[in-house]
C-alpha positions as a LaTeX table, in Angstrom:
\begin{tabular}{lrrr}
\hline
Residue & $x$ (\AA) & $y$ (\AA) & $z$ (\AA) \\
\hline
Unk1 & 0.00 & 0.00 & 0.00 \\
Unk2 & 1.23 & 3.50 & $-0.84$ \\
Unk3 & 2.04 & 5.93 & 1.92 \\
Unk4 & $-0.41$ & 8.84 & 2.17 \\
Unk5 & $-0.26$ & 12.38 & 3.48 \\
Unk6 & $-2.96$ & 14.82 & 4.55 \\
Unk7 & $-3.23$ & 18.03 & 2.55 \\
Unk8 & $-5.35$ & 21.14 & 2.96 \\
Unk9 & $-7.56$ & 23.08 & 0.58 \\
Unk10 & $-7.55$ & 26.88 & 0.82 \\
Unk11 & $-11.20$ & 26.99 & $-0.32$ \\
Unk12 & $-12.32$ & 24.55 & 2.42 \\
Unk13 & $-10.55$ & 25.57 & 5.65 \\
Unk14 & $-10.27$ & 22.82 & 8.24 \\
Unk15 & $-10.93$ & 19.99 & 5.80 \\
Unk16 & $-8.10$ & 17.54 & 5.09 \\
Unk17 & $-7.63$ & 15.18 & 2.15 \\
Unk18 & $-5.49$ & 12.04 & 2.07 \\
Unk19 & $-3.36$ & 11.65 & $-1.06$ \\
Unk20 & $-0.41$ & 9.59 & $-2.24$ \\
Unk21 & 2.71 & 11.03 & $-0.58$ \\
Unk22 & 5.17 & 10.31 & $-3.40$ \\
Unk23 & 2.99 & 11.92 & $-6.07$ \\
Unk24 & 2.14 & 14.90 & $-3.87$ \\
Unk25 & 5.78 & 15.50 & $-2.92$ \\
Unk26 & 6.83 & 15.34 & $-6.58$ \\
Unk27 & 4.01 & 17.69 & $-7.68$ \\
Unk28 & 4.74 & 20.12 & $-4.84$ \\
Unk29 & 8.45 & 20.26 & $-5.65$ \\
Unk30 & 7.75 & 20.70 & $-9.37$ \\
Unk31 & 5.23 & 23.49 & $-8.78$ \\
Unk32 & 7.56 & 25.37 & $-6.44$ \\
Unk33 & 10.39 & 24.95 & $-8.95$ \\
Unk34 & 8.44 & 26.65 & $-11.75$ \\
Unk35 & 6.55 & 29.40 & $-9.92$ \\
Unk36 & 8.26 & 32.79 & $-9.86$ \\
Unk37 & 8.81 & 34.63 & $-6.58$ \\
Unk38 & 7.08 & 37.76 & $-7.82$ \\
Unk39 & 3.53 & 38.60 & $-8.87$ \\
Unk40 & 1.72 & 38.24 & $-11.14$ \\
Unk41 & 3.17 & 34.73 & $-11.56$ \\
Unk42 & 2.08 & 31.91 & $-13.88$ \\
Unk43 & $-1.38$ & 30.85 & $-14.96$ \\
Unk44 & $-2.43$ & 27.34 & $-13.95$ \\
Unk45 & $-2.09$ & 26.23 & $-17.57$ \\
Unk46 & 1.46 & 27.60 & $-17.87$ \\
Unk47 & 2.49 & 26.16 & $-14.49$ \\
Unk48 & 1.11 & 22.75 & $-15.44$ \\
Unk49 & 3.00 & 22.74 & $-18.73$ \\
Unk50 & 6.23 & 23.82 & $-17.04$ \\
Unk51 & 5.89 & 21.22 & $-14.27$ \\
Unk52 & 6.01 & 18.27 & $-16.67$ \\
Unk53 & 9.79 & 18.61 & $-17.12$ \\
Unk54 & 10.27 & 18.37 & $-13.34$ \\
Unk55 & 8.14 & 15.29 & $-12.66$ \\
Unk56 & 9.47 & 11.72 & $-12.46$ \\
Unk57 & 8.32 & 9.59 & $-15.37$ \\
Unk58 & 7.65 & 6.57 & $-13.13$ \\
Unk59 & 5.03 & 8.51 & $-11.13$ \\
Unk60 & 3.62 & 10.57 & $-14.00$ \\
Unk61 & 4.04 & 8.52 & $-17.21$ \\
Unk62 & 3.67 & 10.85 & $-20.17$ \\
Unk63 & 2.55 & 13.66 & $-17.84$ \\
Unk64 & $-0.50$ & 11.66 & $-16.78$ \\
Unk65 & $-2.74$ & 13.42 & $-14.24$ \\
Unk66 & $-0.41$ & 16.42 & $-13.91$ \\
Unk67 & $-3.39$ & 18.79 & $-13.88$ \\
Unk68 & $-5.05$ & 17.10 & $-10.90$ \\
Unk69 & $-1.83$ & 16.94 & $-8.89$ \\
Unk70 & $-0.91$ & 20.55 & $-9.78$ \\
Unk71 & $-4.29$ & 21.70 & $-8.46$ \\
Unk72 & $-3.96$ & 19.61 & $-5.28$ \\
Unk73 & $-0.50$ & 21.04 & $-4.58$ \\
Unk74 & $-1.60$ & 24.58 & $-5.48$ \\
Unk75 & $-4.60$ & 24.53 & $-3.09$ \\
Unk76 & $-2.51$ & 23.00 & $-0.27$ \\
Unk77 & 0.36 & 25.46 & $-0.74$ \\
Unk78 & $-2.07$ & 28.38 & $-0.77$ \\
Unk79 & $-3.64$ & 27.12 & 2.48 \\
Unk80 & $-0.15$ & 26.93 & 4.02 \\
Unk81 & 0.68 & 30.43 & 2.69 \\
Unk82 & 3.67 & 29.24 & 0.69 \\
Unk83 & 2.20 & 30.49 & $-2.59$ \\
Unk84 & $-0.42$ & 33.11 & $-3.41$ \\
Unk85 & $-2.78$ & 33.90 & $-6.23$ \\
Unk86 & $-2.81$ & 37.28 & $-7.92$ \\
Unk87 & $-6.05$ & 39.12 & $-8.41$ \\
Unk88 & $-7.59$ & 39.39 & $-11.83$ \\
Unk89 & $-8.28$ & 36.99 & $-14.62$ \\
Unk90 & $-6.88$ & 34.56 & $-15.45$ \\
Unk91 & $-5.69$ & 33.50 & $-12.02$ \\
Unk92 & $-1.92$ & 33.52 & $-11.65$ \\
Unk93 & 0.22 & 32.03 & $-8.89$ \\
Unk94 & 3.58 & 32.96 & $-7.37$ \\
Unk95 & 5.74 & 31.91 & $-4.42$ \\
Unk96 & 5.70 & 34.02 & $-1.27$ \\
\hline
\end{tabular}
């Protein structure tokens, strides 16, 4: 059985979700590697595309499910105040 970790969701304070630790850790590291430190940051689409080069092929064959894991990491990192979203449309994200 795969090890799991609890993550948060900035849009649902207090609620925790259990996810695969290895995939989450890889997605988190990849997202933090591609997000700039200054606003306005990257759109979700641009961050997702950039993350693919940073993800291990054995966990994400062919970039499979990158979008879901990017969103999970993004919501958790926002809840932990490690990244932030810029105002306006489209949403953009940057490291704090």
